[in-house]
Coordinates of C-alpha atoms and ligand atoms in Angstrom, one line a residue:
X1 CA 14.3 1.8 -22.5
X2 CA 13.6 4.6 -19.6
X3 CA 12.2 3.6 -16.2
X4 CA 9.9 6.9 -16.0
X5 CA 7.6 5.7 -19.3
X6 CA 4.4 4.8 -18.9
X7 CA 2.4 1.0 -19.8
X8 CA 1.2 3.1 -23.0
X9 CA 4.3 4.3 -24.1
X10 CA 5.9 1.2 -23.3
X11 CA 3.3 -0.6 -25.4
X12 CA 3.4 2.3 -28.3
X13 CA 7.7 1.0 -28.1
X14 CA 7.0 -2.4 -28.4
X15 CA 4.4 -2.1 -31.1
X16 CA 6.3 -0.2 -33.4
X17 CA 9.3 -2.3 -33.1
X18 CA 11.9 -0.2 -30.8
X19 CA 11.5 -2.7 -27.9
X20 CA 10.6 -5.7 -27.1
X21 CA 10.0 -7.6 -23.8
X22 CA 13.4 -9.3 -23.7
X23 CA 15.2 -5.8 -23.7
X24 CA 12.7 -4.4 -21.2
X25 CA 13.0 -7.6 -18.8
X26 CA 17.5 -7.2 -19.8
X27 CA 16.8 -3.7 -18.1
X28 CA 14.9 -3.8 -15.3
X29 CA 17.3 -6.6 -14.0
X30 CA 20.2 -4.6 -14.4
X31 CA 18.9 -2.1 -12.7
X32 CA 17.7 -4.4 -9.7
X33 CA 21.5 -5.5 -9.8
X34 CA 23.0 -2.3 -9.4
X35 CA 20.5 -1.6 -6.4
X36 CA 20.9 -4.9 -4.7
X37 CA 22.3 -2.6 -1.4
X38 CA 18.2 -0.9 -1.2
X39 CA 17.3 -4.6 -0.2
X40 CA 14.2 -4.1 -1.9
X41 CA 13.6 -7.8 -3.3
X42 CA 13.9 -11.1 -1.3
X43 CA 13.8 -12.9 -4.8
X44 CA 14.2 -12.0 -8.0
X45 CA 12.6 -14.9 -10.8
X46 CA 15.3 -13.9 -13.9
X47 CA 15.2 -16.9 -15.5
X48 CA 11.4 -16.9 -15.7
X49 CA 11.2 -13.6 -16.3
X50 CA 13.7 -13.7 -19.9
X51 CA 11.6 -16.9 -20.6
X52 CA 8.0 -15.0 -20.5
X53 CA 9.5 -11.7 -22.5
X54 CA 10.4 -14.1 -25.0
X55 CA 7.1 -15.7 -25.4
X56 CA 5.2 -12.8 -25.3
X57 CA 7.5 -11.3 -27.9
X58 CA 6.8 -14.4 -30.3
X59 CA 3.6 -14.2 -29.7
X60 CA 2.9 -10.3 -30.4
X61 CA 5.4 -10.5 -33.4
X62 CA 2.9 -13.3 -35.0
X63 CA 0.5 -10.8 -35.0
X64 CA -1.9 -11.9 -31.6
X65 CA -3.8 -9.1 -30.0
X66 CA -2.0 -7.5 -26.8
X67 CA -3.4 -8.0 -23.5
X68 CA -3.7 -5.5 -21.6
X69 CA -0.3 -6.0 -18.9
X70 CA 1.5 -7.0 -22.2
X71 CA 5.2 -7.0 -20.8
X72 CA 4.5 -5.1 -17.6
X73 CA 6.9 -6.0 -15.4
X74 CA 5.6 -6.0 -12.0
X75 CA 6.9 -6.7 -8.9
X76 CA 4.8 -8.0 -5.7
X77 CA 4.9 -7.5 -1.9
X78 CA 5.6 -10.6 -0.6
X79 CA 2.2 -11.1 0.8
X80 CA 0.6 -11.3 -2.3
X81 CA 0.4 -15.4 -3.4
X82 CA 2.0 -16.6 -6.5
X83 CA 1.8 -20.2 -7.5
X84 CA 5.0 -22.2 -6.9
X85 CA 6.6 -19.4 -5.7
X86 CA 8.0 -18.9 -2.1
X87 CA 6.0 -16.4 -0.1
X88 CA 7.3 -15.7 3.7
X89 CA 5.3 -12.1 4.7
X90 CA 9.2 -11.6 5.4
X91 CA 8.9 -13.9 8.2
X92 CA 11.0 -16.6 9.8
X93 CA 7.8 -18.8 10.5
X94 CA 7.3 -18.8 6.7
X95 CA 10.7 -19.0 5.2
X96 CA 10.5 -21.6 3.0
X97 CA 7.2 -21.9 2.3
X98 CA 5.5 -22.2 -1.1
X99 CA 2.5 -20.9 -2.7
X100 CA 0.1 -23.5 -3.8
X101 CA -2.0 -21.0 -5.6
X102 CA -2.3 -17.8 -7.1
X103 CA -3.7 -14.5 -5.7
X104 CA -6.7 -13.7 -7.5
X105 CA -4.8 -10.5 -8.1
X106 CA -2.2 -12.5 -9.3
X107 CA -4.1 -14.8 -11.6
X108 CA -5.7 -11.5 -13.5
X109 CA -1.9 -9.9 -13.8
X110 CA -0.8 -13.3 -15.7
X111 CA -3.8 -13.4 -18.0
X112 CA -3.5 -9.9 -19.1
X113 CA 0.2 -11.0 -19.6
X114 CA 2.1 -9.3 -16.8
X115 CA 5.7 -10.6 -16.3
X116 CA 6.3 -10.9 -12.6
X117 CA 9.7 -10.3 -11.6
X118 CA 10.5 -10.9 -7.9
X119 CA 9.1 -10.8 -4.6
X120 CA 9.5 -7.6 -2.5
X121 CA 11.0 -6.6 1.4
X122 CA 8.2 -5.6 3.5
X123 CA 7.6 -5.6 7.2
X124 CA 7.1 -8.8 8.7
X125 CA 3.4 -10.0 7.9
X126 CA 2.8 -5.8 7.1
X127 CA 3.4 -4.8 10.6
X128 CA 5.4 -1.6 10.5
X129 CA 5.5 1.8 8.9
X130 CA 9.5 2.0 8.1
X131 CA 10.0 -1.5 6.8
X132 CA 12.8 -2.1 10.0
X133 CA 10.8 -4.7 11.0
X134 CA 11.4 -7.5 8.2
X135 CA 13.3 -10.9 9.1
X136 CA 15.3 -10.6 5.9
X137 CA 16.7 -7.0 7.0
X138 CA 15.7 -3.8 6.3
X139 CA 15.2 -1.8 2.9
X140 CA 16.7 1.6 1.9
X141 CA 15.3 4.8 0.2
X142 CA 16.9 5.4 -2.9
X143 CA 16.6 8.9 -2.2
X144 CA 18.6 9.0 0.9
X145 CA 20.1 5.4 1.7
X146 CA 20.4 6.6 5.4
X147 CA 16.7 6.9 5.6
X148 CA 13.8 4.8 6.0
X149 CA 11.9 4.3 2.6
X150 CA 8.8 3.6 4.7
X151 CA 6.5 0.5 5.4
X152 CA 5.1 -1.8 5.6
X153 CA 5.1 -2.3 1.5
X154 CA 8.4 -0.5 1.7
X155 CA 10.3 -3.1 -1.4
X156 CA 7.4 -2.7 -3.2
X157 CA 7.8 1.2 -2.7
X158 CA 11.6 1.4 -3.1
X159 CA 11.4 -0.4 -6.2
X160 CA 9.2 1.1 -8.4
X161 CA 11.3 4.8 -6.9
X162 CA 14.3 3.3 -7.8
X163 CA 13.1 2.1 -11.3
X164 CA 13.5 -1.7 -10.8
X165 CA 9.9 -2.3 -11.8
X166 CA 6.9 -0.4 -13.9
X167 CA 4.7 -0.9 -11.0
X168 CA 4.5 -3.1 -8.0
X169 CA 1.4 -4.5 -5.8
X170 CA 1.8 -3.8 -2.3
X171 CA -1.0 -4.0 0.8
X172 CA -2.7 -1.2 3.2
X173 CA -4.4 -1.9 6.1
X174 CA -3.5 0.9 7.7
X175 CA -1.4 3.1 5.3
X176 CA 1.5 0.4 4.0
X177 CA 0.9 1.9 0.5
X178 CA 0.5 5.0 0.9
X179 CA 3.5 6.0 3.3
X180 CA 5.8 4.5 2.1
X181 CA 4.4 6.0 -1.4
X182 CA 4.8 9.6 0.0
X183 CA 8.5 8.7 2.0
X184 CA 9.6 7.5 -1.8
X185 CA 8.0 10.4 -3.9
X186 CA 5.7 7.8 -6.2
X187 CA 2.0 7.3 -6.3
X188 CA 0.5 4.8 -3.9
X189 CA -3.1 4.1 -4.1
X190 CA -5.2 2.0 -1.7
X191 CA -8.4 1.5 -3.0
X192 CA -12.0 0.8 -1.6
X193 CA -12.1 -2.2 0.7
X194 CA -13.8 -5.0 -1.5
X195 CA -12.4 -3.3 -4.9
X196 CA -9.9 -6.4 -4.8
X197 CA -10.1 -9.5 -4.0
X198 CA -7.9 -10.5 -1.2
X199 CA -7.9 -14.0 -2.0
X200 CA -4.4 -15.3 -1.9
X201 CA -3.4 -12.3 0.4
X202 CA -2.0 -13.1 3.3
X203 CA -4.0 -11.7 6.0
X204 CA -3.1 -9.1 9.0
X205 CA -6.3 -7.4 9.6
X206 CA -9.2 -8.8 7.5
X207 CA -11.7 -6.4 7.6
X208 CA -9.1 -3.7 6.9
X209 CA -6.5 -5.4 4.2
X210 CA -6.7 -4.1 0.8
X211 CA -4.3 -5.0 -2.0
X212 CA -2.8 -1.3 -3.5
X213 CA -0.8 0.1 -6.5
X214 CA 2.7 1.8 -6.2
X215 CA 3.6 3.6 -10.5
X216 CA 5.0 6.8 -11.3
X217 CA 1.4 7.3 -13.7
X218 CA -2.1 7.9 -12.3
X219 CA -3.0 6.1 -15.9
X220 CA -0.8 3.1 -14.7
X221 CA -2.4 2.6 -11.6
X222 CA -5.8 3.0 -13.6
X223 CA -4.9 0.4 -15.7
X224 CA -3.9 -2.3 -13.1
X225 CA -6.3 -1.3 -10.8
X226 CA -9.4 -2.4 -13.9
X227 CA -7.4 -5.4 -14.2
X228 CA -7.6 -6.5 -10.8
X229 CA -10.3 -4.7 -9.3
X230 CA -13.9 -7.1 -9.4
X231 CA -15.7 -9.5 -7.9
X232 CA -14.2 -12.9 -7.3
X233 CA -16.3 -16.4 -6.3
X234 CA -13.1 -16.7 -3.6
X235 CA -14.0 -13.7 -1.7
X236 CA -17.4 -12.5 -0.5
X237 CA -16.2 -9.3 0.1
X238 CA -14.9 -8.0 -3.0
X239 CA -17.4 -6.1 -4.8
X240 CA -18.0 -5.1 -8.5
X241 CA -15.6 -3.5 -10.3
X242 CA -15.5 0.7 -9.1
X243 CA -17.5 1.6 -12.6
X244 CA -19.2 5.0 -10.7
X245 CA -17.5 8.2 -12.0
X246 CA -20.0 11.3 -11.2
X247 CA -20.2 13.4 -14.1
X248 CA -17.8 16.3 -15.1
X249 CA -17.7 19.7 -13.5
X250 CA -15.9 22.5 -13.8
X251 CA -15.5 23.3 -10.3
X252 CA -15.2 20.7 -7.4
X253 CA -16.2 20.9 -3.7
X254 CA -12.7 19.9 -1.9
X255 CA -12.7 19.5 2.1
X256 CA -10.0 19.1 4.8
X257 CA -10.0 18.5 8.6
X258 CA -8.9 21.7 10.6
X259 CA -7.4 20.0 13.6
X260 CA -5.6 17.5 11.2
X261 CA -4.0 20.5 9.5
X262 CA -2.8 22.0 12.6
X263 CA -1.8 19.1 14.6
X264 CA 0.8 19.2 16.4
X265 CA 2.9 16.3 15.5
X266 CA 2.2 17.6 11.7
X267 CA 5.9 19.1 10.0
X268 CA 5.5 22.7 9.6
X269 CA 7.2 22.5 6.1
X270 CA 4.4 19.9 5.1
X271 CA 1.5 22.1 6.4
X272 CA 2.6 25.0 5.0
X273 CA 3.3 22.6 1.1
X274 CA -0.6 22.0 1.3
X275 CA -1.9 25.2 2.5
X276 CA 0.2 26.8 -0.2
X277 CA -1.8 24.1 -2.5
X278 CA -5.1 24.5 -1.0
X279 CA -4.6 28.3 -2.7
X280 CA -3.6 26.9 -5.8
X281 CA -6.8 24.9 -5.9
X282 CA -9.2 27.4 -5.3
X283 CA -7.5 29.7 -7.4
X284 CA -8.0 27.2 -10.0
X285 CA -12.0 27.7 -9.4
X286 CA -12.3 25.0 -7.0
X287 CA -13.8 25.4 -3.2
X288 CA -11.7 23.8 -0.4
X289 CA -13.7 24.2 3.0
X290 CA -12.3 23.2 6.5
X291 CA -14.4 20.3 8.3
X292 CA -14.4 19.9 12.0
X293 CA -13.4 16.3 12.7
X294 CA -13.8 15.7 16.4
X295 CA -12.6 11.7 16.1
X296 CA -9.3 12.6 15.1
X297 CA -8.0 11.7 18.6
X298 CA -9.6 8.2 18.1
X299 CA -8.4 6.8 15.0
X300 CA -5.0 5.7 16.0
X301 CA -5.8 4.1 18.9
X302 CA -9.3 2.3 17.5
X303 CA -7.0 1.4 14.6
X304 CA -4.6 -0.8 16.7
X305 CA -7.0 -2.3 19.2
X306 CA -8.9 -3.7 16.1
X307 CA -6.5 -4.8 13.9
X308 CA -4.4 -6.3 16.7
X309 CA -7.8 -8.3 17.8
X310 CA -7.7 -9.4 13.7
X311 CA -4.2 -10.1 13.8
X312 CA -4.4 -11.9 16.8
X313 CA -7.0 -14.9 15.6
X314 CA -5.4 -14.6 12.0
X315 CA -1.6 -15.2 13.1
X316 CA -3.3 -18.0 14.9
X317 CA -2.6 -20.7 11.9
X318 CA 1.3 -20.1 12.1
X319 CA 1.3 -22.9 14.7
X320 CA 4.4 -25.5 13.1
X321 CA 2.1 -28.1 12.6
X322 CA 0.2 -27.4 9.2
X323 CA 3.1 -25.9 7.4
X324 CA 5.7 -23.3 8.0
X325 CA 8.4 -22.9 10.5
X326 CA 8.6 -26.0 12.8
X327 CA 11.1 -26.1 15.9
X328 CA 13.8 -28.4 16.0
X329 CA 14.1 -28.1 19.9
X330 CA 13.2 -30.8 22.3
X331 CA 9.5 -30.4 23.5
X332 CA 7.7 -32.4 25.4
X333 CA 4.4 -31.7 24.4
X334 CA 2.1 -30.3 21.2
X335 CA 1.8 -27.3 23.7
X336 CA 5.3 -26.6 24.2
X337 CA 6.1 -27.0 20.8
X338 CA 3.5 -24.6 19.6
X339 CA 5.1 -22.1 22.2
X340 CA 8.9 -22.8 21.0
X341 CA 7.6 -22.4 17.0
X342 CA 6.0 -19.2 17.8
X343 CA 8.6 -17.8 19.6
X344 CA 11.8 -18.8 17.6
X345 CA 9.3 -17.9 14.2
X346 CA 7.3 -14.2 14.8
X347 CA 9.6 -11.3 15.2
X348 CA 9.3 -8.7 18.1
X349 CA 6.7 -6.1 16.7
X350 CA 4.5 -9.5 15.8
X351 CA 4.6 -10.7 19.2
X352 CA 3.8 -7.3 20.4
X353 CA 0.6 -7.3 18.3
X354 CA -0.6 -10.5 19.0
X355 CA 0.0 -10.1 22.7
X356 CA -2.0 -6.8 22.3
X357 CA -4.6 -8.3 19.7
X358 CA -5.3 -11.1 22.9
X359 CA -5.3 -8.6 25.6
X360 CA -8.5 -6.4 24.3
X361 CA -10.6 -9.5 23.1
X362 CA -9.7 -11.0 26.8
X363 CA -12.9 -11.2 28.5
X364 CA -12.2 -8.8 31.3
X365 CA -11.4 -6.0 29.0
X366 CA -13.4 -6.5 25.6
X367 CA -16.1 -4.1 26.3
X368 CA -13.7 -1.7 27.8
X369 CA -11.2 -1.9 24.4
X370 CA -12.4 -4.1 21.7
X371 CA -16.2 -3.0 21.8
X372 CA -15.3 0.4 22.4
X373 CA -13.1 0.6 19.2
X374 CA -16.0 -0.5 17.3
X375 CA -18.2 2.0 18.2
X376 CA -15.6 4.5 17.3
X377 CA -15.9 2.6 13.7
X378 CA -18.9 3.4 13.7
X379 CA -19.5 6.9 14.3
X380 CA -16.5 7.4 11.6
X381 CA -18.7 5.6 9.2
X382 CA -21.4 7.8 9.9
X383 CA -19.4 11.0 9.9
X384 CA -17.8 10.2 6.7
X385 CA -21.2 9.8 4.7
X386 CA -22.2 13.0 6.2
X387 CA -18.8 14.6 4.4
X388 CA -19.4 12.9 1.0
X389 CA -23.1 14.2 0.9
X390 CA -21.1 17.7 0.6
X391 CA -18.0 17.4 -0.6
X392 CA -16.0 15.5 -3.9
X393 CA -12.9 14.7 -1.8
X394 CA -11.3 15.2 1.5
X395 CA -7.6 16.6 1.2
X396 CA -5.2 15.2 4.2
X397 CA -1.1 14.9 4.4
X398 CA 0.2 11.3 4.0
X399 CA 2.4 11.4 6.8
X400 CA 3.1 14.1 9.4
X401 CA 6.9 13.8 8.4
X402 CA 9.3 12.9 5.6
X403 CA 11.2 10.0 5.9
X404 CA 13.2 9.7 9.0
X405 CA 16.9 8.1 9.2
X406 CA 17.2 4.3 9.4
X407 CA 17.0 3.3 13.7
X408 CA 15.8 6.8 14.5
X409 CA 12.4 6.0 15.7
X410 CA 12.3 3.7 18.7
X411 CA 9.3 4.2 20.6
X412 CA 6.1 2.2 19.5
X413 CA 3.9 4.2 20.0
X414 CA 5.5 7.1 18.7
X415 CA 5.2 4.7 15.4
X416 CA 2.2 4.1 16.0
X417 CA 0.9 7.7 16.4
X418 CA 2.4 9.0 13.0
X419 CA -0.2 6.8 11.1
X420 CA -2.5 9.8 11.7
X421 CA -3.4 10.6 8.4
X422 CA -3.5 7.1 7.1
X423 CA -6.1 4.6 9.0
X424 CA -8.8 6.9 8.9
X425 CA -9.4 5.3 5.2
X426 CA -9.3 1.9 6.4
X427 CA -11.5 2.4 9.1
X428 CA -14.2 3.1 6.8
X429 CA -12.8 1.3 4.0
X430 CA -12.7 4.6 1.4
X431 CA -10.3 5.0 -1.7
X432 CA -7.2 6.8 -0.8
X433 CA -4.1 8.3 -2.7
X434 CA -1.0 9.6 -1.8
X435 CA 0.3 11.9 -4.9
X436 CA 3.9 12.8 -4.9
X437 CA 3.4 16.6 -5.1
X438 CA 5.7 18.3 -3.2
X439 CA 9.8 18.0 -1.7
X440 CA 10.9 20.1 1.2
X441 CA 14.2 22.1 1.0
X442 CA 16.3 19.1 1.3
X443 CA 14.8 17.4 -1.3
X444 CA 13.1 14.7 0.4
X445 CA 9.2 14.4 -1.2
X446 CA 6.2 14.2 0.6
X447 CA 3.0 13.4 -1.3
X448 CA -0.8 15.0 -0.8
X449 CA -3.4 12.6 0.1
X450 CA -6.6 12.5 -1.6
X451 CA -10.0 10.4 0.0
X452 CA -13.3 10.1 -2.1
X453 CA -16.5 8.4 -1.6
X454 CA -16.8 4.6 -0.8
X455 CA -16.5 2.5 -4.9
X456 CA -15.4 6.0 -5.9
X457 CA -12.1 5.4 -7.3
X458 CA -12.6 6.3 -10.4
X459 CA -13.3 9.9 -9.5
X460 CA -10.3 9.4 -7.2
X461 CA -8.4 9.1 -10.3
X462 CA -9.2 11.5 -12.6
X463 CA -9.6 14.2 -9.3
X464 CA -5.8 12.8 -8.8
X465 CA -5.2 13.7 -12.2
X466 CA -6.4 17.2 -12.1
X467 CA -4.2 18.1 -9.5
X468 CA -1.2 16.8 -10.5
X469 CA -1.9 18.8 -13.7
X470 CA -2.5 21.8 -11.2
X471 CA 0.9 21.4 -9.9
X472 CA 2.8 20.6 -13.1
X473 CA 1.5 23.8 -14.7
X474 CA 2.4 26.1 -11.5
X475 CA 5.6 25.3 -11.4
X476 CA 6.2 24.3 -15.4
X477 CA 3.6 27.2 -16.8
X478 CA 4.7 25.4 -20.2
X479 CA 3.4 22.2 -19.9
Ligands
LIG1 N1 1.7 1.2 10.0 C1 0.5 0.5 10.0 C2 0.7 -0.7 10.9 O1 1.8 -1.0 11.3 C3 0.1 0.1 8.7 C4 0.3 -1.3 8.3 C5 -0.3 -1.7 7.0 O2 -1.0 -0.9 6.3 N2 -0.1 -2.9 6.6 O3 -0.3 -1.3 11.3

């Protein structure tokens, strides 16, 4: 067994007898033991895990066609519902809660046989980019265990990096995939909104969420992606599976946005990684054309007066009475003891964002905040049609920064701020990818980010694909 092969060569093993699930279950265990410091997982199902292997051994030894997840161990953000399991959103106010039903995304892992192994660290109901902010402690980067392996979906992140699981499900509604995919040097795709259902997600920012895909293979994430992707009777809002792949060309039309390129929070070591790239691509035959993109001031702050607003009424529920973290203190009234609940259950960045989320729908200031924002949705939603009538792909960083050390950043709205590159996607609800491409001096990775065309993910992939193939052969001329 080797953590770095893909689902097909995995499935190529256990077909031709050198592996079976059991053994592939043994080793991803061990290796979640040996990396129990990271603090990736909150649980780990081992038991249940050995049981499945074994079944699905049995029945692919008596000669019963494999699904497509056969033996795929996976691992899921612990926002993502899995029947009888607990689920918390790495929260106090959901600590020992249980799921009473599955994900949709869940549901379609099981019946193309998946094997779910644990439940994964994040930040505290996904609010966070360095995963700092979980009740159940914080996770490290198995690059650097002094740094931050970035959040929210940072378990999910750490432990596919660190070979504990072939792939795991994370969210992003505002980068929690990807940047955490590009601190961790792995592949984290969020797709378009509506490509999964979110049913049996636990909610932050509805119009924003979208369940994503941390693997080390573009033809991984394809794989799960088809599995999950698709319309579901649960959720209005998921759409038909992403089926649209424009037809092959030899040369594509590649844009990126000037002022994000020379922005001034942006690493100098990272711009000049995908300048030096943007040459590679048009050497390969390709155009790459700079785009002015006068909203880039915009995003950030649009992005957290809306989702707070979201967050606000969603985080509503967590009350004590329906289910969930109840105070044991002694209060006199239903009010009080909705106030006590809250405040011993939510941790400090949810409080922020709720207290936020109520300021700008208040009725003195909606039209000055929450209205605004939307307009600024928008004109991004008109802008961006405008660049996919041109162009195949926008080309942004991930992050403006590799991972920092653990308790460096403070300040939230420095925080805040270095989601740049990120919530531009979500705002508009595009496919986006963060492809592990590149390592500064020190060795610590940062990733390219590639956008296409709303229900485009498909040509996401295979665009993905060609670039990582550009790289690989520049620096391997071999391959
Ligand atoms: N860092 C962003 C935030 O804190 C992204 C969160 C996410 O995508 N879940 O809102």
């Amino acid at each position: 067994m080797v953590s770095s092969q893909s689902i097909s060569e995995y499935h190529n093993l256990l077909v031709n007898g050198q592996t079976t699930c059991v053994e592939a279950v043994r080793h991803y265990l061990d290796k979640i033991s040996a990396f129990t410091h990271l603090n990736a997982w909150l649980e780990v199902f081992e038991a249940e895990a050995l049981e499945k292997a074994a079944v699905l051994d049995k029945q692919r030894q008596n000669g019963a066609p494999l699904g497509r997840l056969h033996g795929v161990i996976v691992g899921l953000k612990d926002v993502i519902c899995y029947k009888d399991h607990r689920i918390s959103a790495s929260s106090r106010i959901l600590e020992n809660f249980t799921s009473v039903y599955n994900a949709t995304a869940t549901e379609r892992l099981l019946q193309d046989e998946a094997i779910i192994i644990g439940r994964q660290n994040c930040d505290e109901f996904a609010m966070g980019s360095s995963n700092e902010n979980s009740a159940f402690g914080l996770v490290r980067n198995a690059i650097d265990e002094e740094r931050v392996p970035g959040g929210s979906s940072g378990g999910s992140a750490v432990a596919v990096q660190a070979g504990m699981c072939m792939v795991s499900l994370g969210s992003d509604t505002g980068g929690s995939v990807r940047q955490p995919a590009d601190f961790c040097g792995i592949i984290g795709m969020k797709p378009s909104y509506g490509s999964i259902s979110r049913y049996g997600l636990i909610a932050y920012a509805s119009s924003f969420d979208q369940i994503g895909i941390f693997g080390k293979h573009i033809d991984d994430v394809k794989l799960v992606l088809d599995v999950i992707a698709g319309a579901d009777a649960f959720d209005s809002t998921a759409k038909q599976k992403p089926s649209h792949i424009p037809a092959r060309k030899t040369s594509y039309k590649f844009c990126y946005f000037k002022n994000a390129l020379e922005h001034p929070s942006l690493d100098p070591t990272i711009a000049n990684g995908i300048d030096r790239f943007i040459e590679k691509i048009t050497a390969a035959g390709h155009t790459v054309e700079p785009v002015n993109f006068d909203l880039l001031d915009y995003i950030v702050p649009a992005y957290y007066v809306l989702t707070t607003a979201e967050a606000s009424s969603n985080l509503s529920r967590y009350d004590g009475i329906k289910y969930g973290y109840q105070s044991a203190g002694k209060e006199n009234n239903l009010h009080e003891l909705y106030q006590q609940t809250r405040s011993e259950g939510f941790g400090p960045e949810v409080k922020r964002r709720i207290l936020l989320g109520t300021f700008v729908l208040s009725a003195g200031f909606y039209d000055a905040y929450f209205s605004k924002a939307q307009k600024v949705r928008r004109l991004l939603v008109e802008k961006t049609k405008e660049i996919f009538h041109q162009y195949d792909a926008i080309i942004l960083p991930t992050v403006p920064t590799p991972a920092y050390k653990l308790g460096e950043k403070k300040d939230p709205v420095e925080i805040f701020l270095a989601d740049i590159y990120t919530v531009y996607a979500n705002l508009v609800g595009i496919p986006a990818i963060s492809l592990p491409l590149f390592k500064t001096e020190e060795g610590l990775p940062f990733g390219l980010q590639l956008m296409s065309h709303e229900n485009n993910d498909l040509h996401l992939l295979s665009l993905s694909k060609l670039l990582i193939n550009l790289q690989l052969t520049e620096n391997n001329p071999h391959l």
